[in-house]
Amino acid sequence: MDTGSHDDSYTAPGVRGMVADWAADKQAFDMPWGKLMMWIFLLSDTFIFSIFLTSYMNVRLSATDSWPNASEVFALEIFGHHLPLILIAIMTFVLITSSGTMAMAVNFAYRRDRRKTVWLMAATALLGASFVGMQAFEWTKLIEDGVRPWGNPWGAAQFGSAFFMITGFHGLHVSAGVIYLAIVARKVARGDYEQKGYAIVEIAGLYWHFVDLVWVFIFAFFYLW
Amino acid sequence: MQHTALADQTLELHDPHSFVTKYIWSQDHKVIAIQYGLTAVFVGLVALVLSALMRLQLGFPDTFDFITPGAYLQFVTMHGMIMVIYLLTALLLGGFGNYLIPLMVGARDMVFPYMNMLSYWMYLLSVIILLASFFVPGGPTGAGWTLYPPQAILQGTPGYDWGIILMLVSLAVFIIAFTMGGLNYVTTVLQARTRGMTLMRMPLTIWGIFTATVLGLLAFPALLVSAIMMLLDKTIGTSFFMPALVSLGENLDYTGGSPVLFQHLFWFFGHPEVYIVALPAFGMVSDVLACHARKNIFGYRMMVWAIVAIGGLSFVVWAHHMYVSGMHPAFGFFFATTTLIIAVPTAIKVYNWVLTLWQGNIHLRVPMLFAIGFIFTFIHGGLTGLFLGNVTIDLPLSDTYFVVAHFHMVMGVSPIMVLFAAIYHWYPLITGRMLNDALGKAHFWLTFLGTYAIYLPMHYLGFLGVPRRYFAMGSTDFIPESALSLNASITVSALIVGASQLIFLFNVFWSLRHGEKAPHNPWGATSLEWQTPDVPPKHGNWGPELPTVYRWAYDFSVPGAERDFIAQNEPPDAAHPTSGELGGAS
Ligand code: HEM
Ligand SMILES: [Cu+2]
């Protein structure tokens, strides 16, 4: 290690250079504080969701009653057609679309196109809100069918417990994200970030993409297994 | 990498204007640290009183009518939980982490001071919720600090109704508080170091706190999730952890849940938690030892890697707490092996501490006494850990006083020793006054020797098979009469140790006004926190300009240097080229 403050070893090639670069003074990652903090938070949140899903798998495997058939439970009758998983498919589509609008918002934010940024963020938030709305509809329907956190007509009680707990926790994340996006969008519209720059839009976007990504896993483990 | 993103000037500091914004709704990391510290010490005293009550019952059974079996269990539970979470975690990370990180890496504050402030207030809220459980119907939970279901939420366990709910809610709030603080600590260490402060020049204190915080951010999720699931089991009757049960002749509504799942989740958090309190202590003790031995820490790089390795390994050993719950022998083998592997980096650290003392110019001041005391208690607790890590040895010893002795030595007494060392070491910086030396020495000897008088005999009780968490031993054939006298003697020692903490408290409060004024950098330390323009450091820490760092934190007794230490921000001196070279030889 060099003793002076002007440490140039990070220009060295290979692993040595990489390590020196990473350990260099001031900043380990070339990004704003808030962005790194969001990444670390998401890492922690990843652990939360992973543990939720692992616990779900565990109770599903150790449950004494049989597990209800997801594609039947989550089917809708539309115009006389019996469509398994249709609502979930739409919800998933909506959420993934919202990731697209969010990515565009980030792009326009860095180009300092405030109008488009605000519109795209509003669209993202709306898509998110409609996702939550559809989820509320799904919950209502399941409750009408007799599914409760402590039991259901078709088998293991843990089905309802895990379902309401995990989709509920995810739904809270989406709702929080909608509020977060709304606040940031309002500030963008007011021009609050003209000085500081628009990294905040990207940070909000990170959170939003994460929530979408988590949904894909919940979808796979809950509805497709 | 070009460092353009956040120059010194762009950092907004919210200068406080009134008493309230300066000391109550403060965003200054130093004030927040003191708020954390005082709150943690306060709940810690509650836990200390609870341990005294338990000891009174154990030492002199049938003497104290107000300690019923139920109350005893409540004392055990609250004592354990408060000590581990609300005292040690909060004081080490919320207290010392907050105070030292910005000062030691040369930052003006944490990266998000407002969130840092919220972290404290959430912590206070969690403490209030926790203490509220003493006043609800049924009292606090008596489920043991591990809170194992099904018993934790079933009739028959004290506080099965309100107590356990408040405990779980309080833990959830604590985790939110910790996360807000922890994100700050990690980001500050990674992104806000001053010029020249490379990662490999950071004092080990920062490495310990940093790694522990990362562990916390990854381990607390398991506790949060299990708390949520148990709350649901308790309040709305889900069956995550609850199998079908008959209680008091009645079939309960629960069905098909998995109590062992809770144990896995709890210990996936619980074992890293041990290192969440140990790693900051490892770091701080390294710096105290080097400073008072006037010698560079032995094997700095190895020490850093040992901290990181221990942190990583701590996530793959959790089931060594569950050998008696039953598991596939292959898993028993796996977890025993990983547990013993952790001993390698840990032993490296111990050797390095001892080698740091070797031929050092040792000043036996009070912080140093506590630091050396730590080496003793930690070796003792660590060695018994090697026993318990093996399945066949653990089975007969599990849930006996041998375990109580082990974990008190390794994660109770040892971090406490370092906390005392740290308080005696950094008090002059925090308050601008010196603590009284004679009182400090009395405090050390009473605490250190008293600790041994308490915990050494417990190992023997454990061998005899005296079970843990028992209100009274009753008349059992395998427990001889003499165990009772041993218990009485332990109790007397515990009361003496407890009382001797009053010396410490008196010293801390008395010295605040009457202590000798602290000179600038009284111990001749090299790290940045002692190089601030003002002592105690003012808001913003560094005056107009951030310091620049030229060397690691362990340039003590450098040959040819004019003083026996070279501060991290002293530029390399052309007259003494050797000092510069040694500075890099980490
Ligand atoms: C003078 C200091 C202390 C005394 C006299 C003391 C005494 C005790 C006693 C009598 C028990 C109950 C044993 C049983 O019945 O099973 C206990 C449990 C415990 N103590 Fe301490 N203790 C002290 C300090 C600490 C500290 C500093 C920690 C921090 C880690 C700690 C952590 C625990 C834990 C985790 C338990 C287990 C609680 C449970 O079984 O649920 N103790 N202590
Ligand atoms: Cu462990």
Coordinates of N, CA and C in Angstrom, one line a residue, chain A residues 1-7 10 21-34 36-37 40-41 43-45 47-49 51-52 54-56 58-59 62-65 149-150 157-158 161-162 165 169 196, chain B residues 1 3 5-6 11 111-112 115 183-184 186-187 190-201 217-218 221-222 224-225 228-229 232 236-240 255-258 261 265 268 301 548-550 580 584 586:
Chain A
M1 N 0.8 -1.2 0.0 CA 0.0 0.0 0.0 C 0.9 1.2 0.0
D2 N 0.5 2.2 -0.7 CA 1.2 3.5 -0.8 C 0.9 4.3 0.4
T3 N 1.8 5.2 0.8 CA 1.6 6.0 2.0 C 1.0 7.3 1.7
G4 N 1.3 7.9 0.5 CA 0.7 9.2 0.2 C -0.8 9.1 0.0
S5 N -1.4 10.3 0.0 CA -2.8 10.2 -0.2 C -3.1 10.1 -1.7
H6 N -2.1 10.3 -2.6 CA -2.4 10.2 -4.0 C -2.0 8.8 -4.4
D7 N -2.9 7.9 -4.1 CA -2.7 6.5 -4.3 C -3.0 6.1 -5.8
Y10 N -4.7 2.1 -8.1 CA -5.9 1.6 -8.7 C -5.9 1.6 -10.2
D21 N -8.8 -0.1 -6.4 CA -9.9 0.8 -6.8 C -11.0 0.8 -5.8
W22 N -11.4 -0.4 -5.4 CA -12.6 -0.5 -4.5 C -12.3 0.0 -3.1
A23 N -11.0 -0.2 -2.7 CA -10.6 0.2 -1.4 C -10.1 1.7 -1.3
A24 N -10.2 2.4 -2.5 CA -9.6 3.7 -2.5 C -10.3 4.6 -1.5
D25 N -9.7 5.8 -1.3 CA -10.3 6.7 -0.3 C -11.6 7.2 -0.8
K26 N -12.3 7.7 0.1 CA -13.6 8.4 -0.1 C -14.8 7.5 -0.5
Q27 N -14.8 6.9 -1.7 CA -16.0 6.2 -2.1 C -15.7 4.8 -2.6
A28 N -16.3 3.8 -2.1 CA -16.1 2.5 -2.6 C -16.9 2.3 -3.9
F29 N -18.1 2.9 -4.0 CA -18.9 2.8 -5.2 C -19.1 4.1 -5.8
D30 N -19.0 4.2 -7.1 CA -19.1 5.5 -7.8 C -20.6 5.8 -8.0
M31 N -21.3 6.1 -6.9 CA -22.7 6.5 -7.0 C -23.0 7.4 -5.9
P32 N -24.1 8.1 -6.0 CA -24.5 9.0 -4.9 C -24.9 8.2 -3.6
W33 N -24.8 8.8 -2.5 CA -25.0 8.1 -1.2 C -26.4 7.5 -1.2
G34 N -27.4 8.2 -1.6 CA -28.8 7.7 -1.5 C -29.0 6.4 -2.3
L36 N -26.6 4.2 -3.1 CA -26.0 3.0 -2.5 C -26.9 2.6 -1.3
M37 N -27.4 3.5 -0.6 CA -28.2 3.2 0.6 C -29.4 2.4 0.1
I40 N -28.4 -1.2 -0.5 CA -28.2 -2.0 0.7 C -29.6 -2.3 1.3
F41 N -30.5 -1.3 1.3 CA -31.8 -1.6 1.9 C -32.5 -2.7 1.1
L43 N -31.1 -5.1 -0.5 CA -30.4 -6.4 -0.1 C -31.1 -6.9 1.1
S44 N -31.2 -6.0 2.1 CA -31.8 -6.4 3.4 C -33.3 -6.9 3.1
D45 N -34.0 -6.2 2.3 CA -35.4 -6.5 2.0 C -35.5 -7.8 1.2
F47 N -33.6 -10.3 1.8 CA -33.6 -11.3 2.8 C -35.0 -11.5 3.4
I48 N -35.7 -10.4 3.7 CA -37.0 -10.5 4.2 C -37.9 -11.4 3.3
F49 N -37.9 -11.0 2.1 CA -38.8 -11.8 1.2 C -38.3 -13.2 1.0
I51 N -36.9 -15.0 3.2 CA -37.3 -15.8 4.4 C -38.8 -16.1 4.4
F52 N -39.6 -15.1 3.9 CA -41.0 -15.3 3.8 C -41.2 -16.5 2.9
T54 N -39.2 -18.9 1.9 CA -38.6 -20.2 2.4 C -39.6 -20.7 3.5
S55 N -40.1 -19.8 4.3 CA -41.0 -20.3 5.4 C -42.3 -20.9 4.7
Y56 N -42.7 -20.2 3.7 CA -43.9 -20.7 3.0 C -43.6 -22.1 2.4
N58 N -41.5 -24.2 3.5 CA -41.4 -25.1 4.7 C -42.8 -25.5 5.2
V59 N -43.6 -24.6 5.4 CA -44.9 -25.0 6.0 C -45.7 -25.8 5.0
S62 N -44.5 -29.3 5.3 CA -44.7 -30.0 6.5 C -46.2 -29.9 6.9
A63 N -47.0 -29.3 6.1 CA -48.5 -29.3 6.5 C -49.0 -30.7 6.4
T64 N -50.0 -30.9 7.4 CA -50.5 -32.3 7.5 C -51.6 -32.5 6.5
D65 N -52.4 -31.5 6.1 CA -53.4 -31.6 5.1 C -52.9 -31.4 3.7
P149 N -57.2 -16.8 6.8 CA -55.9 -17.0 7.2 C -55.8 -18.3 8.1
W150 N -56.9 -18.7 8.7 CA -56.8 -19.8 9.6 C -57.4 -21.1 9.1
A157 N -54.6 -25.3 6.2 CA -54.9 -24.0 6.6 C -53.7 -23.0 6.2
Q158 N -52.5 -23.6 6.1 CA -51.4 -22.7 5.8 C -51.5 -22.1 4.5
S161 N -53.0 -18.8 5.2 CA -52.1 -18.0 6.0 C -51.0 -17.4 5.2
A162 N -50.3 -18.3 4.5 CA -49.1 -17.8 3.7 C -49.6 -16.9 2.6
M165 N -50.5 -13.4 4.1 CA -49.4 -12.8 4.7 C -48.4 -12.3 3.6
F169 N -47.9 -8.5 2.4 CA -46.6 -7.8 2.7 C -46.1 -7.2 1.4
K196 N -29.9 19.7 -7.3 CA -29.3 18.5 -6.8 C -29.1 17.4 -7.9
Chain B
M1 N -10.7 5.5 -9.9 CA -12.1 6.2 -9.7 C -11.9 7.7 -9.4
H3 N -13.1 11.1 -7.8 CA -14.0 11.4 -6.6 C -14.6 12.8 -6.9
A5 N -18.2 13.1 -7.1 CA -19.6 13.1 -6.8 C -20.0 14.1 -5.7
L6 N -19.4 13.9 -4.5 CA -19.9 14.6 -3.4 C -18.7 15.3 -2.7
L11 N -22.2 19.0 1.2 CA -22.9 18.4 2.4 C -23.6 19.5 3.1
V111 N -24.4 10.0 6.7 CA -24.8 10.5 5.4 C -26.2 11.0 5.4
F112 N -27.1 10.4 6.2 CA -28.5 10.9 6.2 C -28.8 11.2 7.7
M115 N -32.5 10.6 9.0 CA -32.9 9.2 9.2 C -32.2 8.7 10.5
L183 N -28.3 1.4 7.8 CA -28.1 1.8 6.5 C -27.2 3.0 6.5
N184 N -27.4 3.9 7.4 CA -26.5 5.0 7.6 C -25.0 4.6 7.9
V186 N -23.4 1.8 7.3 CA -22.7 1.1 6.2 C -22.4 2.1 5.1
T187 N -23.4 3.0 4.7 CA -23.2 3.9 3.6 C -22.1 4.9 4.0
L190 N -18.7 3.3 3.6 CA -18.4 3.0 2.2 C -18.1 4.3 1.4
Q191 N -18.9 5.3 1.7 CA -18.9 6.5 0.7 C -18.4 7.8 1.3
A192 N -18.3 7.9 2.6 CA -18.0 9.3 3.1 C -16.7 9.4 3.8
R193 N -15.8 8.5 3.5 CA -14.4 8.6 4.1 C -13.7 9.8 3.6
T194 N -12.9 10.3 4.4 CA -12.2 11.5 4.0 C -11.0 11.2 3.0
R195 N -10.4 12.2 2.5 CA -9.3 12.0 1.5 C -8.2 11.1 2.2
G196 N -7.8 10.1 1.5 CA -6.7 9.3 2.0 C -7.1 8.1 2.9
M197 N -8.3 8.2 3.4 CA -8.8 7.1 4.3 C -9.3 5.9 3.4
T198 N -8.3 5.1 3.0 CA -8.7 3.9 2.2 C -9.3 2.9 3.2
L199 N -10.0 1.9 2.6 CA -10.6 0.9 3.5 C -9.5 0.3 4.4
M200 N -8.3 0.0 3.8 CA -7.3 -0.7 4.6 C -6.5 0.2 5.5
R201 N -7.0 1.5 5.6 CA -6.4 2.3 6.6 C -7.4 2.6 7.8
L217 N -28.1 -6.2 9.2 CA -29.0 -5.9 8.1 C -29.5 -7.2 7.4
L218 N -28.6 -8.2 7.5 CA -29.0 -9.5 6.9 C -29.6 -10.5 7.8
P221 N -33.8 -9.5 9.4 CA -35.0 -9.9 8.6 C -35.6 -11.3 9.1
A222 N -34.7 -12.2 9.5 CA -35.3 -13.5 10.0 C -36.1 -13.3 11.2
L224 N -37.5 -10.5 12.1 CA -38.8 -9.7 11.8 C -39.8 -10.7 11.2
V225 N -39.4 -11.5 10.3 CA -40.4 -12.4 9.7 C -41.0 -13.4 10.7
I228 N -43.5 -11.6 12.9 CA -44.7 -11.3 12.2 C -45.6 -12.6 12.2
M229 N -44.9 -13.8 11.9 CA -45.7 -15.0 11.8 C -46.2 -15.4 13.2
L232 N -49.2 -13.4 14.0 CA -50.4 -13.8 13.4 C -50.9 -15.1 14.0
I236 N -54.5 -13.9 15.2 CA -55.7 -14.3 14.3 C -55.8 -15.8 14.1
G237 N -54.9 -16.6 14.8 CA -55.1 -18.0 14.8 C -54.5 -18.7 13.5
T238 N -53.5 -18.1 12.8 CA -52.9 -18.9 11.8 C -52.0 -20.0 12.5
S239 N -51.5 -21.0 11.7 CA -50.8 -22.1 12.3 C -49.4 -22.2 11.6
F240 N -48.6 -21.1 11.6 CA -47.3 -21.2 11.0 C -46.4 -22.1 11.8
T255 N -53.4 -26.3 13.7 CA -53.1 -27.6 13.0 C -52.0 -27.5 12.0
G256 N -51.1 -28.4 12.1 CA -50.1 -28.6 11.0 C -49.0 -27.7 10.9
G257 N -48.7 -26.8 11.9 CA -47.6 -25.9 11.8 C -46.3 -26.5 12.2
S258 N -45.2 -25.8 12.1 CA -43.9 -26.3 12.3 C -43.1 -25.5 13.4
L261 N -39.5 -24.8 12.5 CA -39.3 -23.7 11.5 C -38.9 -22.4 12.3
L265 N -35.5 -20.1 12.0 CA -35.5 -18.7 11.8 C -34.9 -17.9 12.9
F268 N -31.2 -18.4 12.8 CA -30.6 -17.8 11.6 C -30.3 -16.3 12.0
R301 N -3.9 -6.7 8.5 CA -4.6 -7.2 7.4 C -5.4 -8.5 7.8
T548 N -6.9 15.2 6.0 CA -6.4 14.3 5.0 C -5.6 13.2 5.7
V549 N -5.8 12.0 5.3 CA -5.1 10.9 6.0 C -3.9 10.4 5.1
Y550 N -2.8 10.2 5.8 CA -1.6 9.8 5.1 C -1.1 8.4 5.5
G580 N 7.1 7.2 7.2 CA 6.2 7.0 6.0 C 6.1 5.6 5.6
G584 N 2.8 2.5 5.8 CA 2.1 1.7 4.8 C 2.3 0.2 5.1
S586 N 1.3 -2.3 6.3 CA 0.2 -3.0 7.1 C 0.1 -4.4 6.6

